[in-house]
mmCIF file of C-alpha atoms in Angstrom:
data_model
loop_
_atom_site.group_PDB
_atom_site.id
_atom_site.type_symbol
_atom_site.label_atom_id
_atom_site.label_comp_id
_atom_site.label_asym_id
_atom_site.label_seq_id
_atom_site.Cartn_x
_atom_site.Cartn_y
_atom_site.Cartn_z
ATOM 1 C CA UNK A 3 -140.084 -113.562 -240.028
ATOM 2 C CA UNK A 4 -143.025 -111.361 -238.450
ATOM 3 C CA UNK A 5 -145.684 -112.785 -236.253
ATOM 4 C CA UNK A 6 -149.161 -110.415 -235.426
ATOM 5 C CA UNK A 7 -148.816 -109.084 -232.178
ATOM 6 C CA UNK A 8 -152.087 -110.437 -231.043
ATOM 7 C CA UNK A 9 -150.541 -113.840 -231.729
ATOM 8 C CA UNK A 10 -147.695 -113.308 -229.842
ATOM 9 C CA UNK A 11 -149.230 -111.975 -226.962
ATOM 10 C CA UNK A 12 -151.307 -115.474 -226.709
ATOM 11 C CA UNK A 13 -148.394 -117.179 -226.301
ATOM 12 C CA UNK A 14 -146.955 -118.353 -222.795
ATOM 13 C CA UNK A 15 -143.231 -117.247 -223.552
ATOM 14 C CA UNK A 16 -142.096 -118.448 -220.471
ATOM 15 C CA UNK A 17 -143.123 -119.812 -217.186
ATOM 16 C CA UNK A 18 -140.871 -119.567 -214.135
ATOM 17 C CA UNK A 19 -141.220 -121.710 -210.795
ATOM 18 C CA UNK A 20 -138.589 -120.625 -208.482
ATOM 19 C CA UNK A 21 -138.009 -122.545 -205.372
ATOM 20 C CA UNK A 22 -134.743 -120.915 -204.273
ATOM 21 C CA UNK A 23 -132.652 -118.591 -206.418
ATOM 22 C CA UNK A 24 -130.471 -121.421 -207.100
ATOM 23 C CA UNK A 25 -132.800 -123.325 -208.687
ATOM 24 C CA UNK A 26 -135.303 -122.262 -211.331
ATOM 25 C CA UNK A 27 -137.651 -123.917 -214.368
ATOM 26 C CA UNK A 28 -137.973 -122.471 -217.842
ATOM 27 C CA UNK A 29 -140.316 -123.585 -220.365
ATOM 28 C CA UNK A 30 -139.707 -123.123 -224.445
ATOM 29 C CA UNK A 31 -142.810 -121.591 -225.704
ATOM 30 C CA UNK A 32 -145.385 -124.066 -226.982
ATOM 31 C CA UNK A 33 -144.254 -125.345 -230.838
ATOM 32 C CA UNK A 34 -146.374 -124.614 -233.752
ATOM 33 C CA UNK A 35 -148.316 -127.953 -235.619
ATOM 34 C CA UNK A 36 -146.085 -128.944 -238.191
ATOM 35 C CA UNK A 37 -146.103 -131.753 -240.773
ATOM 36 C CA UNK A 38 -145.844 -135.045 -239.486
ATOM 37 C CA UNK A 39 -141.979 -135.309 -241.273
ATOM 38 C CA UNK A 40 -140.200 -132.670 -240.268
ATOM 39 C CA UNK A 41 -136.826 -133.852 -241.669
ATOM 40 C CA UNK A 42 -136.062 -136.224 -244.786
ATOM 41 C CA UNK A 43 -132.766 -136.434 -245.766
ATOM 42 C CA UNK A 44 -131.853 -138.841 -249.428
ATOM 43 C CA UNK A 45 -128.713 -139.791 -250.241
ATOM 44 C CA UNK A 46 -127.192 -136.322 -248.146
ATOM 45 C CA UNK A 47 -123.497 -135.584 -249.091
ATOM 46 C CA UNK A 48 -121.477 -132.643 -248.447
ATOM 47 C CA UNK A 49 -117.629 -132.210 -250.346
ATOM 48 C CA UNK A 50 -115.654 -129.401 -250.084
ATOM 49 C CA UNK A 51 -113.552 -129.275 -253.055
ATOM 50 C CA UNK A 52 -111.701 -132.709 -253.500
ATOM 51 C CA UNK A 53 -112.321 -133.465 -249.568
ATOM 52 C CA UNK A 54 -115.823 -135.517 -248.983
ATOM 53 C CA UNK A 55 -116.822 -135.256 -245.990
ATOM 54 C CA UNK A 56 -119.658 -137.634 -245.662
ATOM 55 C CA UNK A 57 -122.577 -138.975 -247.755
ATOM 56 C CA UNK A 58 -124.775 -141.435 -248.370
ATOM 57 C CA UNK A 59 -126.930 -139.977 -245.448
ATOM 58 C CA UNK A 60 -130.712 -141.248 -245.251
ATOM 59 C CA UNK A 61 -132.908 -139.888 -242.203
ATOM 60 C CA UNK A 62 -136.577 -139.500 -241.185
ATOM 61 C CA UNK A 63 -137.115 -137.625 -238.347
ATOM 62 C CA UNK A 64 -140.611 -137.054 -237.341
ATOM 63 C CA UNK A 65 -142.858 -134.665 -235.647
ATOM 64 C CA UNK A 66 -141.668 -134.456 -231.522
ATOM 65 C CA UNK A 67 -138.644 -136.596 -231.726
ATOM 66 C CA UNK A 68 -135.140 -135.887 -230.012
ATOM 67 C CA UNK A 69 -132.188 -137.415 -231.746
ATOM 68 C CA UNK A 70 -128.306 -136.842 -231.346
ATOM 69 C CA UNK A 71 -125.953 -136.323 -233.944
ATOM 70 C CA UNK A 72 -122.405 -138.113 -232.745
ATOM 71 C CA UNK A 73 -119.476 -138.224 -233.968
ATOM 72 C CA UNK A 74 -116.158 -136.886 -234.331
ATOM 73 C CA UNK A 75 -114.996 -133.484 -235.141
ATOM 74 C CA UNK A 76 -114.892 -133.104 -238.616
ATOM 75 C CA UNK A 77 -117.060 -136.219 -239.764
ATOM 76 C CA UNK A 78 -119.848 -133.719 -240.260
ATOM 77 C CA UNK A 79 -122.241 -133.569 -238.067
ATOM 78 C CA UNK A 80 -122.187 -129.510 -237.697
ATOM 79 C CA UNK A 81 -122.553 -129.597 -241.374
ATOM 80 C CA UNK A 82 -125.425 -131.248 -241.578
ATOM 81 C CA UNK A 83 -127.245 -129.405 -239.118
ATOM 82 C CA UNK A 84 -126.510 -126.320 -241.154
ATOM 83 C CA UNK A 85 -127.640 -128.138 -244.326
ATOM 84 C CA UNK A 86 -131.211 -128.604 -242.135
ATOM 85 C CA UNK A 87 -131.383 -124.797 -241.292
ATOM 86 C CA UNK A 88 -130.083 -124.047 -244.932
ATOM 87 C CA UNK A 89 -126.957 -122.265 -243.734
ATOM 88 C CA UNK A 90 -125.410 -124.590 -246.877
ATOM 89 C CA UNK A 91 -126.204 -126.770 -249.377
ATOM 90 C CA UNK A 92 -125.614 -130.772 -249.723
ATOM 91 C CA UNK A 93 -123.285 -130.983 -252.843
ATOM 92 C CA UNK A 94 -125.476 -134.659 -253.643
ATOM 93 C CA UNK A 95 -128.897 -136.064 -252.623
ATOM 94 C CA UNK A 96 -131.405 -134.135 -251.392
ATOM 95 C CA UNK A 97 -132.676 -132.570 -248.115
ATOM 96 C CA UNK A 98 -136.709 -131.877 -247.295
ATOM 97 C CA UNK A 99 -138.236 -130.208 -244.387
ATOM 98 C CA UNK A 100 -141.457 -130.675 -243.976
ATOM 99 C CA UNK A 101 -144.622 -128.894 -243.847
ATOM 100 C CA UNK A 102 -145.100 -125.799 -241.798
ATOM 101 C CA UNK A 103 -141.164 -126.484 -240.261
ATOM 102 C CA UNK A 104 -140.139 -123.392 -238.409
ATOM 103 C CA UNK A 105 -136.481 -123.403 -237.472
ATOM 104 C CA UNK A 106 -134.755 -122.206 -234.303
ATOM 105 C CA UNK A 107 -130.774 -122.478 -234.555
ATOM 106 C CA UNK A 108 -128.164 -122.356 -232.137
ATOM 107 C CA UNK A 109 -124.978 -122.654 -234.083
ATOM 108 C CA UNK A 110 -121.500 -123.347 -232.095
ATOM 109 C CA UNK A 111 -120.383 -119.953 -232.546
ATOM 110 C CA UNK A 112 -123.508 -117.707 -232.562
ATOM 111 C CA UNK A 113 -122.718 -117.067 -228.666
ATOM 112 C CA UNK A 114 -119.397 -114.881 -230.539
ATOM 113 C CA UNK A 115 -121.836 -113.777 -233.233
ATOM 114 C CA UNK A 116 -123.405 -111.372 -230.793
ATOM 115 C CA UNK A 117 -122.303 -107.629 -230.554
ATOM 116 C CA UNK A 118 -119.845 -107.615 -228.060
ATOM 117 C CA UNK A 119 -120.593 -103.705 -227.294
ATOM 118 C CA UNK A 120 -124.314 -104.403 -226.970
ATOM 119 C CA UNK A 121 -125.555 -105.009 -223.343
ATOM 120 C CA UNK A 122 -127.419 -107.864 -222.281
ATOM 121 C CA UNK A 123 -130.324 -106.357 -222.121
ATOM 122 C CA UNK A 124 -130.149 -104.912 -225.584
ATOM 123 C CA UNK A 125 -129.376 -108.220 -227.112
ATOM 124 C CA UNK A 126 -132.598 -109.488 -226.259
ATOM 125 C CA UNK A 127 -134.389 -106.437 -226.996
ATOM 126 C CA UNK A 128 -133.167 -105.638 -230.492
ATOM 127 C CA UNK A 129 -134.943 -109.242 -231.855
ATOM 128 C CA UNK A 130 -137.894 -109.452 -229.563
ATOM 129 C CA UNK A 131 -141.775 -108.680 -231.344
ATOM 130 C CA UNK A 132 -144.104 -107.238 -229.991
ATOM 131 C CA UNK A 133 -145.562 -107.362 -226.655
ATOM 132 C CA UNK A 134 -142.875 -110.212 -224.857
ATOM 133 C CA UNK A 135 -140.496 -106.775 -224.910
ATOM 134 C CA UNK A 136 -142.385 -106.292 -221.630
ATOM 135 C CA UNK A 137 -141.772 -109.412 -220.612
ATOM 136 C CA UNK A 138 -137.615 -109.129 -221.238
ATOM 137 C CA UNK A 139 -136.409 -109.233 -217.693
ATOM 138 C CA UNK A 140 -138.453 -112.130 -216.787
ATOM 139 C CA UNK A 141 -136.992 -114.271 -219.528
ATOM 140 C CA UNK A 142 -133.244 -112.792 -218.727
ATOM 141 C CA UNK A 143 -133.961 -113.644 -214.635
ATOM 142 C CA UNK A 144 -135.012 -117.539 -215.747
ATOM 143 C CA UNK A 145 -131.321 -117.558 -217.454
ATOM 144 C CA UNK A 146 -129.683 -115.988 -214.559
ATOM 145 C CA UNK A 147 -129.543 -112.682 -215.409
ATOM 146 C CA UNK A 148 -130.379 -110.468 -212.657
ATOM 147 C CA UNK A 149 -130.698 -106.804 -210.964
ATOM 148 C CA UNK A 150 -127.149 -105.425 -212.464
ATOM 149 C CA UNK A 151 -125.949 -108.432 -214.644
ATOM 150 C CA UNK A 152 -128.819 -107.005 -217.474
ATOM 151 C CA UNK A 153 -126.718 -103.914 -218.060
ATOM 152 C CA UNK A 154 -123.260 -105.975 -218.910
ATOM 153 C CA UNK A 155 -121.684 -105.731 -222.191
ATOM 154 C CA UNK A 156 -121.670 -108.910 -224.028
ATOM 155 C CA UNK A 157 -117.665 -108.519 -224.331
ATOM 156 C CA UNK A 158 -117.380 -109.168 -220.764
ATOM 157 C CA UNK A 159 -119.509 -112.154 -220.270
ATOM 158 C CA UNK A 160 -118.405 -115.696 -219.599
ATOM 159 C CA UNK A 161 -118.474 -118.647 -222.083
ATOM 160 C CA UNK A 162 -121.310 -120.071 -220.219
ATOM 161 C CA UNK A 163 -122.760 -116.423 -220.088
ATOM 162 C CA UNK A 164 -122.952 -116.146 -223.527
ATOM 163 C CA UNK A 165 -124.126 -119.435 -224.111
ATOM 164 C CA UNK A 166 -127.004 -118.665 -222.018
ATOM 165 C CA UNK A 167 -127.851 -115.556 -223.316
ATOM 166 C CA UNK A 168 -127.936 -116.940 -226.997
ATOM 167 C CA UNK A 169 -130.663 -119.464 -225.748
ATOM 168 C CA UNK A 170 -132.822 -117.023 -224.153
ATOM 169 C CA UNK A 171 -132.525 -115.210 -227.348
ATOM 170 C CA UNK A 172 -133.583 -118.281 -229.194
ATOM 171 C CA UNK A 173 -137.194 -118.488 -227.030
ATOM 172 C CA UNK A 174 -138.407 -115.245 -228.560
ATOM 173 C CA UNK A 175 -140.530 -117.300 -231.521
ATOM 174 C CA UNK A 176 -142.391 -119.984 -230.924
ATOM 175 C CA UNK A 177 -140.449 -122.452 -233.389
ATOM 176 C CA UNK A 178 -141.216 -126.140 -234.121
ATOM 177 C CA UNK A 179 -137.936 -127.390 -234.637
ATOM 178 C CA UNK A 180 -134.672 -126.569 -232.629
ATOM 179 C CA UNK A 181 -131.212 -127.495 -234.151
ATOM 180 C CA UNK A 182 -128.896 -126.934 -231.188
ATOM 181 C CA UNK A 183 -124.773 -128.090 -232.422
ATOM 182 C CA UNK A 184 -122.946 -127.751 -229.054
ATOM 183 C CA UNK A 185 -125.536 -126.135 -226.327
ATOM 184 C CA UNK A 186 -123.830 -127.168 -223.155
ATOM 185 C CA UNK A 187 -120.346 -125.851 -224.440
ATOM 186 C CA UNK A 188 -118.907 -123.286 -221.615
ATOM 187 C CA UNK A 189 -121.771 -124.055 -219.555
ATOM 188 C CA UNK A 190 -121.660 -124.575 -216.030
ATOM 189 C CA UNK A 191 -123.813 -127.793 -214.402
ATOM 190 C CA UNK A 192 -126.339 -125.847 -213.020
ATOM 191 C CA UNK A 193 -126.722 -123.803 -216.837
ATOM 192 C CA UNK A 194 -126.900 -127.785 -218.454
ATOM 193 C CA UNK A 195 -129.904 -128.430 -215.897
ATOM 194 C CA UNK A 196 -131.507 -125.734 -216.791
ATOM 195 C CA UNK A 197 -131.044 -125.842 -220.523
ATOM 196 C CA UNK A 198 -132.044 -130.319 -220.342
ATOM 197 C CA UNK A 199 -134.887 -129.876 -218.248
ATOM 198 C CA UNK A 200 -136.318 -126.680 -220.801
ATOM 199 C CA UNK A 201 -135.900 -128.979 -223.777
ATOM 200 C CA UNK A 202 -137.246 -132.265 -222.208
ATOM 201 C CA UNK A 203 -140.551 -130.507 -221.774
ATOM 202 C CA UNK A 204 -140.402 -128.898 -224.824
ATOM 203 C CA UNK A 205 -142.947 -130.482 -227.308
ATOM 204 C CA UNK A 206 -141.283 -129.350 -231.102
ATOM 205 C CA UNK A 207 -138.803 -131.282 -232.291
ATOM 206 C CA UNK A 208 -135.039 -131.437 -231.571
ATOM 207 C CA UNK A 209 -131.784 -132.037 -233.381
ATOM 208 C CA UNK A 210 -128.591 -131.869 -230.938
ATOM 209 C CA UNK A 211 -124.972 -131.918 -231.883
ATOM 210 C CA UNK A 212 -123.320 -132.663 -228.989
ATOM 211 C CA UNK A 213 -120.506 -134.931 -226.786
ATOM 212 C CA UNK A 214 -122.141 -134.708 -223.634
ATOM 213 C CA UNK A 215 -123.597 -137.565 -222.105
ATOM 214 C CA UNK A 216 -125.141 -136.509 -219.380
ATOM 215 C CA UNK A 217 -127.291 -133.672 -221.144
ATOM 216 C CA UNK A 218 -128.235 -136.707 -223.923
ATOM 217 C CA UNK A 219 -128.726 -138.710 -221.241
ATOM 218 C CA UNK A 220 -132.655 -139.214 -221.144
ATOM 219 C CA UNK A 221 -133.174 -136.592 -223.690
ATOM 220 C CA UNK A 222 -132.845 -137.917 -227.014
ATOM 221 C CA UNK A 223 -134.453 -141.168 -228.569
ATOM 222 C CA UNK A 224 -132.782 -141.904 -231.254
ATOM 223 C CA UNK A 225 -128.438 -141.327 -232.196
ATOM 224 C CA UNK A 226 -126.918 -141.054 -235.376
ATOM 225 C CA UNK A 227 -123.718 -141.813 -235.459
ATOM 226 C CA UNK A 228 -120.996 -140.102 -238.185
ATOM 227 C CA UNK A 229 -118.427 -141.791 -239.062
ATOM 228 C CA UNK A 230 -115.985 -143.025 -241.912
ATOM 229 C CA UNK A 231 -117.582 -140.495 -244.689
ATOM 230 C CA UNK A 232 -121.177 -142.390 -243.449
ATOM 231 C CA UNK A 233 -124.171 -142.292 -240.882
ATOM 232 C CA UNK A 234 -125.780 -144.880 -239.050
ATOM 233 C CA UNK A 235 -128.696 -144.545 -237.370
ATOM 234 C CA UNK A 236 -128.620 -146.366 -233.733
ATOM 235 C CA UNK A 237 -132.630 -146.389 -232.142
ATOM 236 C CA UNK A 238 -132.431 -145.750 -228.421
ATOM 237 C CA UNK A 239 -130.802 -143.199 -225.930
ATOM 238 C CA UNK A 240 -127.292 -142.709 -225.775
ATOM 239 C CA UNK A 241 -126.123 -145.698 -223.287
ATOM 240 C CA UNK A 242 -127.835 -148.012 -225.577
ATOM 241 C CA UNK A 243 -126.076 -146.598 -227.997
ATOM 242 C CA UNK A 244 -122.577 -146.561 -225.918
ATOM 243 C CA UNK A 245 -123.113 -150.285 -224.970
ATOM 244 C CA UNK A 246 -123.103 -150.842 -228.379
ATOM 245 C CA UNK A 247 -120.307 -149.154 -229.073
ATOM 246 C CA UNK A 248 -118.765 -150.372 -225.591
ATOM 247 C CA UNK A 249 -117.766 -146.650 -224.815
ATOM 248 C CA UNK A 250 -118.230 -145.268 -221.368
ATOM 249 C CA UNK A 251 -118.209 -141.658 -223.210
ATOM 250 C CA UNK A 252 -118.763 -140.037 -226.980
ATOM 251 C CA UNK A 253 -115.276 -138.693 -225.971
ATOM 252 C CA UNK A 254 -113.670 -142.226 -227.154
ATOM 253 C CA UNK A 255 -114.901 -141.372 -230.353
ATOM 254 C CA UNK A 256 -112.327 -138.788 -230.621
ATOM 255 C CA UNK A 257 -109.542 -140.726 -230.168
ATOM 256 C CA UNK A 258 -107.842 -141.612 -233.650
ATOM 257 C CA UNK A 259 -106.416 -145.008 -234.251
ATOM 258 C CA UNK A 260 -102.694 -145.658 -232.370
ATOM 259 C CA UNK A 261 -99.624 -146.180 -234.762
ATOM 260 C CA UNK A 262 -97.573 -148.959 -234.474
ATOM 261 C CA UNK A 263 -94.890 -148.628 -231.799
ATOM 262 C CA UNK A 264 -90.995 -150.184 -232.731
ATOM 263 C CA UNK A 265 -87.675 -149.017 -231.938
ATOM 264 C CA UNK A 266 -84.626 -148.717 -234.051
ATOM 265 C CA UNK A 267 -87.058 -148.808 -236.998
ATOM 266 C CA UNK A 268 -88.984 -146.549 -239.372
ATOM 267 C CA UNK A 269 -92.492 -148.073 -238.762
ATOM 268 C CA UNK A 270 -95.399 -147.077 -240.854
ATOM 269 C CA UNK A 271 -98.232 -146.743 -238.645
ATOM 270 C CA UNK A 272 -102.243 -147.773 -239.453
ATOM 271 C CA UNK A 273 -102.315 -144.431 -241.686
ATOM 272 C CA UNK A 274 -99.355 -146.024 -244.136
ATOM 273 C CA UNK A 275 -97.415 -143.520 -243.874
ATOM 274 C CA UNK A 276 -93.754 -143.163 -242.177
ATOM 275 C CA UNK A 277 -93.148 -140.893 -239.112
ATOM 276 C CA UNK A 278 -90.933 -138.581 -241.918
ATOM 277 C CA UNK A 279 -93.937 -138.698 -243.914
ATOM 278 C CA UNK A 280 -96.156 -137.631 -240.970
ATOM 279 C CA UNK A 281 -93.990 -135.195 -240.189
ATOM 280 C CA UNK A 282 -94.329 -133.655 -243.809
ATOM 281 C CA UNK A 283 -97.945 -133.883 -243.729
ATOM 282 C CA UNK A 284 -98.159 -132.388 -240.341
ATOM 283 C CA UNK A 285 -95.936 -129.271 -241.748
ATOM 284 C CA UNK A 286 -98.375 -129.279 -244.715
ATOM 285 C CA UNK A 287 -101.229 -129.398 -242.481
ATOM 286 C CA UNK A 288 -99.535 -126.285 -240.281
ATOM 287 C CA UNK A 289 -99.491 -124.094 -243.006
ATOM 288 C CA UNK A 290 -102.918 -124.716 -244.454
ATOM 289 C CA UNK A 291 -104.307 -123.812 -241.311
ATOM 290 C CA UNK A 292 -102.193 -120.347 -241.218
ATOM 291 C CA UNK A 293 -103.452 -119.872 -244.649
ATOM 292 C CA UNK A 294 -106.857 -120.364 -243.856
ATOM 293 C CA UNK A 295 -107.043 -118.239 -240.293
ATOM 294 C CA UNK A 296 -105.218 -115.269 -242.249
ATOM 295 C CA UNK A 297 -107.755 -115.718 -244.717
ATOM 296 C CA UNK A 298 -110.893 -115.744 -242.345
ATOM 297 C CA UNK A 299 -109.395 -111.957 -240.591
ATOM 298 C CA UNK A 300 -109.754 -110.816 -244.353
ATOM 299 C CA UNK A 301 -113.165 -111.793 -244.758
ATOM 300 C CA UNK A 302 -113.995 -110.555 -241.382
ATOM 301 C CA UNK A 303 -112.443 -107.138 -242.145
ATOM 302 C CA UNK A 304 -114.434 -107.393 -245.911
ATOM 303 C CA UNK A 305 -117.417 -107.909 -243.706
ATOM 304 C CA UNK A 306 -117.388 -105.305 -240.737
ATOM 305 C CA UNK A 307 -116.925 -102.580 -243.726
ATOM 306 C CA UNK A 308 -119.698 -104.243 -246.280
ATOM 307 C CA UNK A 309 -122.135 -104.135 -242.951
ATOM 308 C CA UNK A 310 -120.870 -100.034 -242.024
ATOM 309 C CA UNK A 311 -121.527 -99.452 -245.744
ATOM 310 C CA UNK A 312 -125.369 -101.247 -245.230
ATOM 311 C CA UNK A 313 -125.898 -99.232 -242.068
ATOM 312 C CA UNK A 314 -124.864 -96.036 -243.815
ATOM 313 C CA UNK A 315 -127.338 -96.429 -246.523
ATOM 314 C CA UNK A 316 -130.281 -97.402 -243.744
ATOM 315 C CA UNK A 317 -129.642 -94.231 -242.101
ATOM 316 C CA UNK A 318 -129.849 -92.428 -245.509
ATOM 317 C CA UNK A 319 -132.519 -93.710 -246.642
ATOM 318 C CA UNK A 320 -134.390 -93.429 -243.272
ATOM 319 C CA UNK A 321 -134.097 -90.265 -243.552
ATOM 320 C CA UNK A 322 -133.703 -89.714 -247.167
ATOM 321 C CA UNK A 323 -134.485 -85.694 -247.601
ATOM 322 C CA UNK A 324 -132.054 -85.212 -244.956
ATOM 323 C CA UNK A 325 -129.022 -86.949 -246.262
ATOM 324 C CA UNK A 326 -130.478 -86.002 -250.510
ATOM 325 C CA UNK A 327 -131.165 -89.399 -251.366
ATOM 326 C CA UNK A 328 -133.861 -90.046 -254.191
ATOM 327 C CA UNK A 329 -135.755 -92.873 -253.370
ATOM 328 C CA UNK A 330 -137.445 -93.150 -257.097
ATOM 329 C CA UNK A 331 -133.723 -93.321 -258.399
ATOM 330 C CA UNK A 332 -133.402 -97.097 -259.412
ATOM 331 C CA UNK A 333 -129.741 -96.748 -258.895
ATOM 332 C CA UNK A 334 -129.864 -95.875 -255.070
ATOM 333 C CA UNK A 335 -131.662 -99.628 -254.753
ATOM 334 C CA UNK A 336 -128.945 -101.302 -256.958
ATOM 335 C CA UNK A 337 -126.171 -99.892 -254.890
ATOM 336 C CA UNK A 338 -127.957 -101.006 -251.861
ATOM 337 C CA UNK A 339 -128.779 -104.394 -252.910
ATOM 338 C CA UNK A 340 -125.373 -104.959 -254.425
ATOM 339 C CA UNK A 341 -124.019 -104.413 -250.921
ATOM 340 C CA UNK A 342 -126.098 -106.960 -249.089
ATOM 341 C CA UNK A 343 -125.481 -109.674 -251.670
ATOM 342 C CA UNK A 344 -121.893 -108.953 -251.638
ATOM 343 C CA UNK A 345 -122.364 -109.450 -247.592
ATOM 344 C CA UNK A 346 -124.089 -112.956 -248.680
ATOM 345 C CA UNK A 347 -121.513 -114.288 -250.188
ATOM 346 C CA UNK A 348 -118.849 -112.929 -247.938
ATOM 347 C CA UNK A 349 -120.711 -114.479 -244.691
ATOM 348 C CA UNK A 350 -120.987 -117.636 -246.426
ATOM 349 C CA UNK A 351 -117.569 -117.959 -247.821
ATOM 350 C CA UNK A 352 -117.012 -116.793 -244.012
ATOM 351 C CA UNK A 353 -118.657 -120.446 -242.595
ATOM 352 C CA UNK A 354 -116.923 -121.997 -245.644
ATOM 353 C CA UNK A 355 -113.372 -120.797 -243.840
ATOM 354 C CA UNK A 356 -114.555 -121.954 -240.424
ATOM 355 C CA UNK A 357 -115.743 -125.269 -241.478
ATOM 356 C CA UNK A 358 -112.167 -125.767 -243.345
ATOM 357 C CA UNK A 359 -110.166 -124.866 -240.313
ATOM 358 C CA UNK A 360 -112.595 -127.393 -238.212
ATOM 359 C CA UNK A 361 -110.931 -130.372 -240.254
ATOM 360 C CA UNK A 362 -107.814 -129.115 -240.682
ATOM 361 C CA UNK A 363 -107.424 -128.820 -237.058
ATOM 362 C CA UNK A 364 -109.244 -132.110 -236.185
ATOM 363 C CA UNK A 365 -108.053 -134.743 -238.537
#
């Protein structure tokens, strides 16, 4: 998406207020108007294959609210914040965003998206528009990126690093609505202070996926909870919404159900199965998952050479009476199209994978 320059150099990207250089203050760049409903969700489901993983799911969320998804792993919360963005599609009932909705997403693993060869520097620079390119280093310093830490090669950067750098790469466009699954993962406190305090002023909306309590804590308005296949929407912060649940943390939300205890018997536990049949299941479980991680290396390898292929043909046909490409031929378009729809459908089936191995490993 392309914004005119002269737009984006009325923007305030970013403002800094440094006290000490342990302690600074970022601002997201003002949000965009947008419709008054920004999110409607009717009836949302997702399955994969036989497996459902939830449905049934009815939300509003309007114009500057904060809400929580909660839940545990697997019960799809991640899922539907990537139905939102349109990363997949609800397999029943039907999703809306509303008018004017520009999305900013920071998915669990786009911090490992990121070329690991590219510096930190270029990271930033190879998405920024426009005039903010002169404004690069300022936005890196507010993240804690300074004097030599700029020229470090993604591969060699911290969890919380990386975290970090993917938000500062998400305040490049003034969006309207931030879907952030995970933020705080990797990050240190003083990172977490940083990120809460940006998105507290920030006046778009937010959606985050997330088990920490303390960044919730005063953030969000408004929890909905997934659980059993269903969500429930809870009005208030997150203690409200703990109290409820009589929960000191969204980490007891994790914790599965215990199985009866009994010696010198073969008891079966909540789950009605026997420990023999547990043990089966667990062995079936095992090998799914091996399936499925030797299956996602594939479709990375199927990737890395579809995207070589792509940059081959950019560099051809950036230069095409170099290389002897015809640019009238039809044919030169097909082949290059073919290649980035093949990508499509091999990044997708690539999230497919991940999402798979998230339940497999978490139920």
């Amino acid at each position: 998406m392309q914004y005119p320059i002269k737009q984006l150099e009325k923007i305030d990207r970013i403002e800094l207020e440094e006290e000490d250089l342990s302690r600074m203050n970022i601002k997201f760049p003002p949000a965009p108007r947008s419709g008054q409903i920004v999110v409607e969700s009717k009836a949302v489901g997702k399955s994969f294959g036989p497996k459902r993983v939830f449905s049934g799911a009815d939300l509003v969320i309007e114009r500057g609210e904060k809400i929580a998804l909660v839940g545990r792993n697997g019960e799809g919360k991640t899922t539907f914040a990537r139905i939102v963005v349109g990363d997949t599609e609800a397999t029943e009932g039907e999703m809306r965003i509303g008018y004017n909705v520009n999305i900013g997403y920071l998915a669990q693993n786009q911090d490992d998206l990121m070329d690991g060869e590219a510096t930190v520097f270029d990271t930033l620079d190879r998405v920024a528009v426009g005039d903010i390119r002169t404004r690069l280093r300022d936005i890196l310093g507010a993240f804690l990126f300074r004097g030599e830490d700029i020229d470090k090669k993604v591969r060699v950067l911290s969890g919380g690093e990386r975290s970090r750098l993917a938000m500062a790469r998400l305040m490049l466009e003034p969006y309207n609505l931030l879907v952030l699954d995970e933020p705080t993962n990797h990050m240190d406190m003083r990172s977490k202070d940083i990120l809460k305090n940006a998105v507290k002023k920030y006046d778009g909306t937010v959606i985050v996926v997330s088990h920490d309590r303390e960044f919730l804590d005063g953030l969000v308005d408004k929890v909905y909870e997934f659980r059993d296949g269903r969500v429930k929407e809870h009005i208030g912060g997150i203690y409200e919404f703990l109290e409820k649940k009589r929960m000191a943390s969204l980490r007891e939300l994790e914790r599965k159900k215990e199985t009866v205890k009994s010696e010198g018997t073969n008891p079966k536990p909540e789950s009605g199965l026997t420990a023999k049949e547990l043990y089966q299941e667990k062995q079936k479980r095992d090998r799914q998952v091996k399936a499925t991680r030797s299956e996602i290396k594939k479709i990375e390898a199927e990737i890395e050479g579809l995207e070589a292929g792509i940059a081959q043909w950019d560099d051809r046909m950036a230069d095409p009476a170099l290389h002897g490409v015809d640019l009238s031929d039809a044919a030169v378009f097909e082949s290059y199209n073919e290649l980035k729809a093949r990508l499509g459908k091999a990044m997708k089936r690539w999230e497919e994978l991940h999402f798979e191995l998230d339940i497999l490993e978490n139920n």
